[in-house]
mmCIF file of C-alpha atoms in Angstrom:
data_model
loop_
_atom_site.group_PDB
_atom_site.id
_atom_site.type_symbol
_atom_site.label_atom_id
_atom_site.label_comp_id
_atom_site.label_asym_id
_atom_site.label_seq_id
_atom_site.Cartn_x
_atom_site.Cartn_y
_atom_site.Cartn_z
ATOM 1 C CA MET A 35 49.579 -20.480 28.416
ATOM 2 C CA LEU A 36 53.094 -19.048 28.140
ATOM 3 C CA ARG A 37 54.352 -18.353 31.663
ATOM 4 C CA VAL A 38 53.336 -18.176 35.306
ATOM 5 C CA GLY A 39 55.083 -15.874 37.761
ATOM 6 C CA LEU A 40 55.037 -14.589 41.324
ATOM 7 C CA ILE A 41 55.507 -10.992 42.488
ATOM 8 C CA GLN A 42 55.778 -10.286 46.233
ATOM 9 C CA LYS A 43 55.644 -7.241 48.472
ATOM 10 C CA ASP A 44 57.466 -7.729 51.750
ATOM 11 C CA THR A 45 57.086 -6.070 55.157
ATOM 12 C CA ASN A 46 59.732 -3.485 54.162
ATOM 13 C CA GLY A 47 57.629 -2.393 51.180
ATOM 14 C CA GLU A 48 59.967 -3.954 48.599
ATOM 15 C CA ILE A 49 58.302 -5.381 45.480
ATOM 16 C CA LEU A 50 60.170 -8.106 43.624
ATOM 17 C CA TRP A 51 59.724 -10.796 41.005
ATOM 18 C CA MET A 52 60.288 -13.930 43.094
ATOM 19 C CA TRP A 53 59.730 -16.696 40.547
ATOM 20 C CA CYS A 54 58.773 -17.332 36.935
ATOM 21 C CA TYR A 55 58.195 -20.577 35.040
ATOM 22 C CA PRO A 56 59.248 -21.957 32.575
ATOM 23 C CA SER A 57 61.547 -18.941 32.048
ATOM 24 C CA THR A 58 61.801 -15.274 32.899
ATOM 25 C CA THR A 59 59.424 -13.016 31.015
ATOM 26 C CA PRO A 60 60.740 -10.339 28.628
ATOM 27 C CA HIS A 61 57.967 -8.037 29.899
ATOM 28 C CA GLU A 62 58.901 -7.858 33.605
ATOM 29 C CA LYS A 63 58.809 -4.048 33.845
ATOM 30 C CA MET A 64 55.457 -3.810 32.084
ATOM 31 C CA LEU A 65 53.888 -6.476 34.303
ATOM 32 C CA LEU A 66 55.212 -4.781 37.450
ATOM 33 C CA ARG A 67 53.482 -1.628 36.202
ATOM 34 C CA LYS A 68 50.204 -3.526 35.801
ATOM 35 C CA CYS A 69 50.551 -5.172 39.192
ATOM 36 C CA CYS A 70 48.690 -3.000 41.720
ATOM 37 C CA LEU A 71 51.396 -3.579 44.345
ATOM 38 C CA THR A 72 53.375 -0.753 42.737
ATOM 39 C CA ASP A 73 50.441 1.711 42.822
ATOM 40 C CA GLU A 74 51.061 4.776 44.948
ATOM 41 C CA ASN A 75 47.355 5.048 45.838
ATOM 42 C CA LYS A 76 47.521 1.672 47.627
ATOM 43 C CA LEU A 77 44.316 0.416 46.005
ATOM 44 C CA LEU A 78 44.187 -3.356 45.792
ATOM 45 C CA HIS A 79 42.908 -4.653 42.453
ATOM 46 C CA SER A 80 42.098 -8.309 43.013
ATOM 47 C CA PHE A 81 42.194 -9.088 39.277
ATOM 48 C CA VAL A 82 43.338 -7.214 36.173
ATOM 49 C CA PHE A 83 43.941 -8.290 32.595
ATOM 50 C CA GLY A 84 45.193 -6.790 29.374
ATOM 51 C CA GLN A 85 47.238 -7.239 26.248
ATOM 52 C CA TYR A 86 50.734 -6.189 25.257
ATOM 53 C CA ARG A 87 52.316 -6.991 21.886
ATOM 54 C CA ARG A 88 49.866 -9.852 21.222
ATOM 55 C CA THR A 89 50.440 -11.435 24.642
ATOM 56 C CA TRP A 90 47.598 -11.455 27.183
ATOM 57 C CA PHE A 91 48.336 -11.009 30.878
ATOM 58 C CA TYR A 92 46.139 -11.924 33.859
ATOM 59 C CA ILE A 93 47.107 -10.836 37.370
ATOM 60 C CA THR A 94 45.420 -11.856 40.627
ATOM 61 C CA THR A 95 46.597 -10.054 43.772
ATOM 62 C CA ILE A 96 45.779 -10.823 47.395
ATOM 63 C CA GLU A 97 46.665 -9.476 50.817
ATOM 64 C CA VAL A 98 48.343 -12.079 53.004
ATOM 65 C CA PRO A 99 46.271 -12.759 56.154
ATOM 66 C CA GLU A 100 48.015 -12.473 59.514
ATOM 67 C CA SER A 101 47.460 -16.198 60.138
ATOM 68 C CA SER A 102 49.474 -17.141 57.043
ATOM 69 C CA ILE A 103 52.831 -18.882 57.190
ATOM 70 C CA LEU A 104 54.129 -16.168 54.829
ATOM 71 C CA LYS A 105 55.257 -13.985 57.735
ATOM 72 C CA LYS A 106 57.492 -11.570 55.799
ATOM 73 C CA VAL A 107 55.064 -11.045 52.895
ATOM 74 C CA THR A 108 52.196 -8.519 52.990
ATOM 75 C CA HIS A 109 50.810 -9.057 49.458
ATOM 76 C CA PHE A 110 51.569 -11.131 46.402
ATOM 77 C CA SER A 111 50.429 -11.367 42.793
ATOM 78 C CA ILE A 112 50.156 -14.406 40.542
ATOM 79 C CA VAL A 113 50.889 -13.401 36.942
ATOM 80 C CA LEU A 114 49.821 -15.537 34.002
ATOM 81 C CA THR A 115 50.691 -14.738 30.384
ATOM 82 C CA THR A 116 48.910 -16.471 27.516
ATOM 83 C CA LYS A 117 48.144 -16.269 23.806
ATOM 84 C CA ASP A 118 44.370 -16.271 24.281
ATOM 85 C CA PHE A 119 41.675 -13.977 25.666
ATOM 86 C CA ASN A 120 39.649 -15.560 28.474
ATOM 87 C CA PRO A 121 39.545 -13.474 31.681
ATOM 88 C CA VAL A 122 36.979 -15.677 33.450
ATOM 89 C CA LYS A 123 39.076 -18.782 32.852
ATOM 90 C CA TYR A 124 42.372 -17.327 33.992
ATOM 91 C CA ALA A 125 40.870 -15.467 36.953
ATOM 92 C CA ALA A 126 39.632 -18.839 38.216
ATOM 93 C CA PHE A 127 42.985 -20.527 37.651
ATOM 94 C CA THR A 128 45.080 -17.766 39.247
ATOM 95 C CA ARG A 129 42.812 -17.803 42.325
ATOM 96 C CA ILE A 130 43.562 -21.510 42.753
ATOM 97 C CA LEU A 131 47.304 -20.804 42.398
ATOM 98 C CA CYS A 132 47.012 -18.088 45.051
ATOM 99 C CA ARG A 133 45.436 -20.524 47.513
ATOM 100 C CA MET A 134 48.203 -23.037 46.811
ATOM 101 C CA TYR A 135 50.936 -20.505 47.535
ATOM 102 C CA LEU A 136 49.238 -19.367 50.746
ATOM 103 C CA LYS A 137 49.095 -22.973 51.952
ATOM 104 C CA HIS A 138 52.505 -24.253 50.899
ATOM 105 C CA GLU A 139 54.716 -21.095 50.863
ATOM 106 C CA SER A 140 56.450 -22.562 47.829
ATOM 107 C CA PRO A 141 56.007 -22.201 44.049
ATOM 108 C CA VAL A 142 56.469 -25.957 43.553
ATOM 109 C CA LYS A 143 52.764 -26.826 43.859
ATOM 110 C CA MET A 144 51.892 -23.915 41.556
ATOM 111 C CA MET A 145 54.340 -25.189 38.954
ATOM 112 C CA GLU A 146 52.872 -28.692 39.146
ATOM 113 C CA SER A 147 49.340 -27.355 38.651
ATOM 114 C CA TYR A 148 50.452 -25.101 35.782
ATOM 115 C CA VAL A 149 52.072 -28.051 33.995
ATOM 116 C CA ALA A 150 48.989 -30.217 34.611
ATOM 117 C CA VAL A 151 46.666 -27.631 33.068
ATOM 118 C CA LEU A 152 49.079 -27.008 30.206
ATOM 119 C CA THR A 153 49.411 -30.693 29.321
ATOM 120 C CA LYS A 154 46.104 -32.233 30.447
ATOM 121 C CA GLY A 155 43.753 -29.251 30.770
ATOM 122 C CA ILE A 156 42.985 -30.079 34.403
ATOM 123 C CA CYS A 157 44.292 -29.724 37.941
ATOM 124 C CA GLN A 158 42.528 -31.152 40.963
ATOM 125 C CA SER A 159 42.889 -30.330 44.626
ATOM 126 C CA GLU A 160 40.398 -30.985 47.391
ATOM 127 C CA GLU A 161 41.898 -28.191 49.491
ATOM 128 C CA ASN A 162 42.410 -25.487 46.885
ATOM 129 C CA GLY A 163 39.767 -26.231 44.261
ATOM 130 C CA SER A 164 39.699 -27.973 40.895
ATOM 131 C CA PHE A 165 40.157 -26.442 37.470
ATOM 132 C CA LEU A 166 39.056 -27.846 34.104
ATOM 133 C CA SER A 167 39.985 -25.900 30.952
ATOM 134 C CA LYS A 168 37.057 -27.173 28.887
ATOM 135 C CA ASP A 169 34.628 -25.554 31.347
ATOM 136 C CA PHE A 170 35.641 -22.143 29.948
ATOM 137 C CA ASP A 171 34.395 -21.805 26.365
ATOM 138 C CA VAL A 172 35.870 -18.703 24.722
ATOM 139 C CA ARG A 173 32.413 -17.719 23.459
ATOM 140 C CA LYS A 174 31.329 -17.342 27.085
ATOM 141 C CA ALA A 175 34.277 -14.993 27.569
ATOM 142 C CA TYR A 176 33.062 -12.946 24.591
ATOM 143 C CA LEU A 177 29.556 -12.753 26.094
ATOM 144 C CA ALA A 178 30.611 -12.020 29.678
ATOM 145 C CA GLY A 179 29.936 -8.273 29.536
ATOM 146 C CA SER A 180 26.593 -6.486 29.242
ATOM 147 C CA ILE A 181 25.607 -4.595 26.086
ATOM 148 C CA ARG A 182 22.545 -3.472 28.015
ATOM 149 C CA ASP A 183 24.701 -1.595 30.516
ATOM 150 C CA ILE A 184 26.408 0.283 27.684
ATOM 151 C CA VAL A 185 23.068 1.220 26.098
ATOM 152 C CA SER A 186 21.682 2.200 29.498
ATOM 153 C CA GLN A 187 24.546 4.662 29.940
ATOM 154 C CA PHE A 188 24.790 6.072 26.416
ATOM 155 C CA GLY A 189 21.426 5.433 24.737
ATOM 156 C CA MET A 190 21.419 6.438 21.052
ATOM 157 C CA GLU A 191 25.053 7.516 21.324
ATOM 158 C CA THR A 192 25.917 3.799 21.409
ATOM 159 C CA ILE A 193 25.750 4.048 17.610
ATOM 160 C CA ILE A 194 28.936 6.154 17.735
ATOM 161 C CA LEU A 195 30.737 3.229 19.368
ATOM 162 C CA HIS A 196 29.248 0.769 16.860
ATOM 163 C CA THR A 197 30.306 2.974 13.935
ATOM 164 C CA ALA A 198 33.831 3.420 15.297
ATOM 165 C CA LEU A 199 34.191 -0.345 15.648
ATOM 166 C CA MET A 200 32.753 -0.971 12.170
ATOM 167 C CA LEU A 201 35.287 1.450 10.681
ATOM 168 C CA LYS A 202 38.133 0.026 12.813
ATOM 169 C CA LYS A 203 38.757 3.358 14.503
ATOM 170 C CA ARG A 204 40.803 3.992 17.650
ATOM 171 C CA ILE A 205 38.665 4.113 20.807
ATOM 172 C CA VAL A 206 40.101 5.290 24.133
ATOM 173 C CA VAL A 207 38.067 4.691 27.309
ATOM 174 C CA TYR A 208 38.690 6.457 30.619
ATOM 175 C CA HIS A 209 37.458 5.868 34.152
ATOM 176 C CA PRO A 210 39.434 6.230 37.397
ATOM 177 C CA LYS A 211 38.481 2.690 38.473
ATOM 178 C CA ILE A 212 40.195 -0.073 36.505
ATOM 179 C CA GLY A 213 37.380 -2.557 37.161
ATOM 180 C CA VAL A 214 34.875 -0.246 35.449
ATOM 181 C CA VAL A 215 37.223 0.292 32.493
ATOM 182 C CA GLN A 216 37.815 -3.421 32.030
ATOM 183 C CA GLU A 217 34.140 -4.379 32.244
ATOM 184 C CA PHE A 218 33.172 -1.736 29.676
ATOM 185 C CA THR A 219 36.009 -2.283 27.204
ATOM 186 C CA ARG A 220 35.731 -6.080 27.172
ATOM 187 C CA THR A 221 32.087 -5.742 26.088
ATOM 188 C CA LEU A 222 32.598 -3.327 23.183
ATOM 189 C CA PRO A 223 33.826 -5.872 20.575
ATOM 190 C CA ALA A 224 30.468 -7.665 20.907
ATOM 191 C CA LEU A 225 28.912 -4.706 19.041
ATOM 192 C CA VAL A 226 30.651 -6.099 15.938
ATOM 193 C CA TRP A 227 30.056 -9.753 16.750
ATOM 194 C CA HIS A 228 30.552 -10.862 13.135
ATOM 195 C CA ARG A 229 34.283 -10.232 13.529
ATOM 196 C CA GLN A 230 34.747 -11.893 16.953
ATOM 197 C CA HIS A 231 37.898 -9.845 17.104
ATOM 198 C CA TRP A 232 38.935 -9.368 20.735
ATOM 199 C CA THR A 233 42.553 -8.852 19.650
ATOM 200 C CA ILE A 234 41.670 -5.150 19.285
ATOM 201 C CA LEU A 235 41.213 -4.970 23.065
ATOM 202 C CA HIS A 236 43.907 -3.313 25.210
ATOM 203 C CA SER A 237 41.941 -2.960 28.410
ATOM 204 C CA TYR A 238 44.647 -1.706 30.788
ATOM 205 C CA MET A 239 47.087 0.852 29.405
ATOM 206 C CA HIS A 240 49.576 3.244 30.966
ATOM 207 C CA LEU A 241 50.952 6.428 29.404
ATOM 208 C CA ASN A 242 54.282 4.707 28.900
ATOM 209 C CA ALA A 243 56.299 5.288 25.718
ATOM 210 C CA ASP A 244 56.838 1.590 25.013
ATOM 211 C CA GLU A 245 53.178 0.667 25.583
ATOM 212 C CA LEU A 246 51.919 3.588 23.508
ATOM 213 C CA GLY A 247 54.373 2.788 20.728
ATOM 214 C CA ALA A 248 53.068 -0.784 20.555
ATOM 215 C CA LEU A 249 49.465 0.466 20.645
ATOM 216 C CA GLN A 250 49.956 2.965 17.832
ATOM 217 C CA MET A 251 51.185 0.193 15.536
ATOM 218 C CA CYS A 252 47.606 -1.179 15.580
ATOM 219 C CA THR A 253 45.218 0.076 12.879
ATOM 220 C CA GLY A 254 42.227 0.097 15.222
ATOM 221 C CA TYR A 255 41.864 -0.615 18.923
ATOM 222 C CA ILE A 256 39.986 -0.227 22.181
ATOM 223 C CA ALA A 257 42.323 1.093 24.881
ATOM 224 C CA GLY A 258 41.437 1.500 28.565
ATOM 225 C CA PHE A 259 43.076 4.065 30.872
ATOM 226 C CA VAL A 260 42.621 5.128 34.495
ATOM 227 C CA ASN A 261 44.459 8.426 34.015
ATOM 228 C CA LEU A 262 42.618 11.382 32.463
ATOM 229 C CA GLU A 263 45.828 12.704 30.877
ATOM 230 C CA GLU A 264 45.122 10.679 27.727
ATOM 231 C CA SER A 265 42.253 13.073 26.936
ATOM 232 C CA ASN A 266 45.042 15.561 26.151
ATOM 233 C CA ARG A 267 46.544 13.093 23.677
ATOM 234 C CA PRO A 268 44.289 13.373 20.586
ATOM 235 C CA ASP A 269 46.936 11.484 18.630
ATOM 236 C CA LEU A 270 45.806 8.363 20.529
ATOM 237 C CA TYR A 271 42.121 8.289 19.585
ATOM 238 C CA ASP A 272 39.367 8.860 17.061
ATOM 239 C CA VAL A 273 36.700 8.424 19.743
ATOM 240 C CA PHE A 274 37.200 9.251 23.432
ATOM 241 C CA VAL A 275 34.826 7.775 26.008
ATOM 242 C CA ASN A 276 34.782 9.407 29.441
ATOM 243 C CA LEU A 277 32.861 6.825 31.449
ATOM 244 C CA ALA A 278 33.012 8.916 34.608
ATOM 245 C CA GLU A 279 31.096 11.729 32.889
ATOM 246 C CA SER A 280 29.117 9.535 30.429
ATOM 247 C CA GLU A 281 30.545 11.546 27.522
ATOM 248 C CA ILE A 282 31.632 10.425 24.051
ATOM 249 C CA THR A 283 33.855 12.754 22.004
ATOM 250 C CA ILE A 284 34.733 12.314 18.325
ATOM 251 C CA ALA A 285 38.154 13.692 17.363
ATOM 252 C CA PRO A 286 38.045 16.422 14.670
ATOM 253 C CA LEU A 287 39.956 14.347 12.105
ATOM 254 C CA ALA A 288 37.481 11.452 12.471
ATOM 255 C CA LYS A 289 34.274 13.481 12.143
ATOM 256 C CA GLU A 290 33.965 13.137 8.367
ATOM 257 C CA ALA A 291 34.180 9.335 8.400
ATOM 258 C CA MET A 292 31.939 9.192 11.482
ATOM 259 C CA ALA A 293 29.191 11.478 10.119
ATOM 260 C CA MET A 294 25.773 10.086 11.080
ATOM 261 C CA THR A 295 23.244 9.080 8.397
ATOM 262 C CA LYS A 296 19.762 7.570 8.162
ATOM 263 C CA LEU A 297 21.498 4.174 8.199
ATOM 264 C CA HIS A 298 23.088 5.011 11.566
ATOM 265 C CA LYS A 299 19.799 6.273 12.977
ATOM 266 C CA GLU A 300 18.077 3.003 12.076
ATOM 267 C CA MET A 301 20.894 0.975 13.623
ATOM 268 C CA GLY A 302 20.878 3.140 16.759
ATOM 269 C CA GLN A 303 17.125 2.745 17.177
ATOM 270 C CA LEU A 304 17.401 -1.031 16.794
ATOM 271 C CA ILE A 305 20.174 -1.208 19.415
ATOM 272 C CA VAL A 306 18.200 0.862 21.931
ATOM 273 C CA GLN A 307 14.881 -0.925 21.351
ATOM 274 C CA SER A 308 16.463 -4.353 21.584
ATOM 275 C CA ALA A 309 18.417 -3.489 24.751
ATOM 276 C CA GLU A 310 15.362 -1.956 26.447
ATOM 277 C CA ASP A 311 13.131 -4.984 25.802
ATOM 278 C CA LEU A 312 13.790 -6.471 29.231
ATOM 279 C CA GLU A 313 10.918 -8.987 29.078
ATOM 280 C CA ASN A 314 11.873 -10.755 25.850
ATOM 281 C CA GLN A 315 15.591 -10.111 25.312
ATOM 282 C CA THR A 316 18.762 -11.400 26.937
ATOM 283 C CA ASP A 317 22.131 -9.738 26.365
ATOM 284 C CA SER A 318 23.097 -12.438 23.867
ATOM 285 C CA GLN A 319 19.861 -11.853 21.950
ATOM 286 C CA VAL A 320 20.598 -8.126 21.808
ATOM 287 C CA ILE A 321 23.990 -8.993 20.308
ATOM 288 C CA GLN A 322 22.265 -11.276 17.783
ATOM 289 C CA ASP A 323 19.889 -8.476 16.771
ATOM 290 C CA ILE A 324 22.795 -6.074 16.202
ATOM 291 C CA ALA A 325 24.736 -8.733 14.282
ATOM 292 C CA LEU A 326 21.748 -9.434 12.029
ATOM 293 C CA LYS A 327 21.312 -5.739 11.209
ATOM 294 C CA THR A 328 25.055 -5.418 10.637
ATOM 295 C CA ARG A 329 24.992 -8.393 8.290
ATOM 296 C CA GLY A 330 22.347 -6.564 6.251
ATOM 297 C CA ILE A 331 24.769 -3.666 5.735
ATOM 298 C CA PHE A 332 27.405 -6.049 4.398
ATOM 299 C CA THR A 333 24.838 -7.729 2.159
ATOM 300 C CA ASN A 334 24.170 -4.322 0.611
ATOM 301 C CA LEU A 335 27.912 -3.819 0.150
ATOM 302 C CA SER A 336 28.006 -6.912 -2.048
ATOM 303 C CA LEU A 337 25.602 -5.198 -4.479
ATOM 304 C CA PHE A 338 28.304 -2.792 -5.570
ATOM 305 C CA SER A 339 31.346 -4.979 -5.226
ATOM 306 C CA GLU A 340 32.943 -7.420 -7.633
ATOM 307 C CA VAL A 341 35.178 -10.465 -7.423
ATOM 308 C CA LEU A 342 38.785 -10.059 -8.550
ATOM 309 C CA ALA A 343 40.151 -12.148 -11.375
ATOM 310 C CA ASP A 344 41.646 -14.661 -8.953
ATOM 311 C CA GLY A 345 38.094 -15.434 -7.793
ATOM 312 C CA GLU A 346 38.874 -14.989 -4.104
ATOM 313 C CA LYS A 347 38.570 -11.400 -2.927
ATOM 314 C CA ARG A 348 35.628 -9.031 -3.365
ATOM 315 C CA VAL A 349 36.481 -5.372 -4.029
ATOM 316 C CA LEU A 350 34.474 -2.184 -4.352
ATOM 317 C CA ASN A 351 33.140 -1.210 -7.780
ATOM 318 C CA LEU A 352 33.151 2.557 -7.264
ATOM 319 C CA GLU A 353 30.959 3.224 -10.309
ATOM 320 C CA ALA A 354 28.322 0.796 -9.044
ATOM 321 C CA LEU A 355 28.352 2.576 -5.679
ATOM 322 C CA LYS A 356 27.885 5.986 -7.282
ATOM 323 C CA GLN A 357 25.030 4.689 -9.451
ATOM 324 C CA LYS A 358 23.067 3.877 -6.304
ATOM 325 C CA ARG A 359 22.860 7.670 -5.711
ATOM 326 C CA PHE A 360 23.072 7.417 -1.933
ATOM 327 C CA PRO A 361 23.103 10.680 0.044
ATOM 328 C CA PRO A 362 26.717 11.955 0.238
ATOM 329 C CA ALA A 363 27.091 11.093 3.949
ATOM 330 C CA THR A 364 25.846 7.514 3.377
ATOM 331 C CA GLU A 365 28.132 7.031 0.370
ATOM 332 C CA ASN A 366 31.021 8.398 2.442
ATOM 333 C CA PHE A 367 30.308 5.957 5.302
ATOM 334 C CA LEU A 368 30.047 2.974 2.946
ATOM 335 C CA TYR A 369 33.310 3.949 1.266
ATOM 336 C CA HIS A 370 35.099 4.114 4.628
ATOM 337 C CA LEU A 371 33.526 0.782 5.623
ATOM 338 C CA VAL A 372 34.839 -0.795 2.413
ATOM 339 C CA ALA A 373 38.297 0.583 3.240
ATOM 340 C CA ALA A 374 38.097 -0.858 6.768
ATOM 341 C CA GLU A 375 37.162 -4.251 5.304
ATOM 342 C CA GLN A 376 40.129 -4.027 2.892
ATOM 343 C CA MET A 377 37.829 -4.184 -0.117
ATOM 344 C CA LEU A 378 39.413 -1.288 -1.990
ATOM 345 C CA LYS A 379 41.126 -2.125 -5.264
ATOM 346 C CA ILE A 380 44.762 -1.023 -4.982
#
C-alpha cells in the first residue's frame, strides 16, 4: 500500500480532499475524477478501481446515514493507492475503514488500521470487522471474474479477444455502467493465463489528455470507458468492444495481424465447448483448458526458433518458419505473435 485518503462531500455540495496519509498524493485531480462524488449524473458507485501510471487505486464511497454523527457530510470516499492488483482485498479493507470513519468521525482510527495492515498484515476490530492480508491470495483476484460470462455474450467471437491479447493489441471496452466495464475487463487477462499480466488492465479511464497520454505509452492494454465518445477515437484501439450492444470491432489497421485462420477456429471452438460444459467445468478449468491450448501454440513456435549465442533468449528463425509452408494467414499470425513475444532478431 502507498497511501490512504479521505474525500468528503458536504451539505453545500462541496467536494474536498480532507486527509491523506502518509503524505499528499501527486494524483489528487485524477482520483477526484474517479471518485463518483464529482459525477454530474449523481450515480453512487460503491466501489471502483483502476490503474494510473503503474499505481492502482481503489475507492469505496458511501452515503452518510441521517443517524450519523457526521452531520455536515452527505457522502465520503475512502481512497487507497497501492502497487498491486487485488480489488477483492482492497474493497474489503476500504469498507472497514468506512465503518471506522462513520463511528469515530476522525481519520485517526483509519490511520492506525492502515499502519497495522501495512506493518503486520492485520487489523482487528469487534465493531468494524477484522482484516487479514493473507486471506486474499492474488491468484483469487485473477480468477474473480467469469470467462463463461464473456463466452456467453460473444460466443466464437471470444477468439478475437484472445487473439488481441496474444498479440498484445490495444483493447477498448465500453459500457455506460462502470460496474459492468470493470467486471468484464478484469476477466480478460485470464484468456492469456500463461502471462498472468494484469498490469495491462486500465479498467476505469476518462477521456482526459493526461490519462490518455499515459495509456498510449503502453504497448498493449485493456482500457475501460463509460463514455461512448472513445468509439470515435480509433487512435486508442485495435479492438473496440461495445458491451452494451454485444459488438466487437477490429480497427482497419489491425485487420491484417488479426486475420482469422484454422488455428483460431480450433481455439475458438475449444473456448466455446469448454465454457458451455456446465456439468463438468468450472471457470478455473475453462481457463486451464485455454492455457493448455495456448501452450501448444508456443510449443510449435519453438520448432522454428533458435537460441542466441548467449544461450538465454530464443529468437525466430524466419527460414525455418517459411519451410513449414503454413497458409499465408497462419504464417502472418505466427510472425506477429513472435513479435509480440519479443522473439524477433534485431
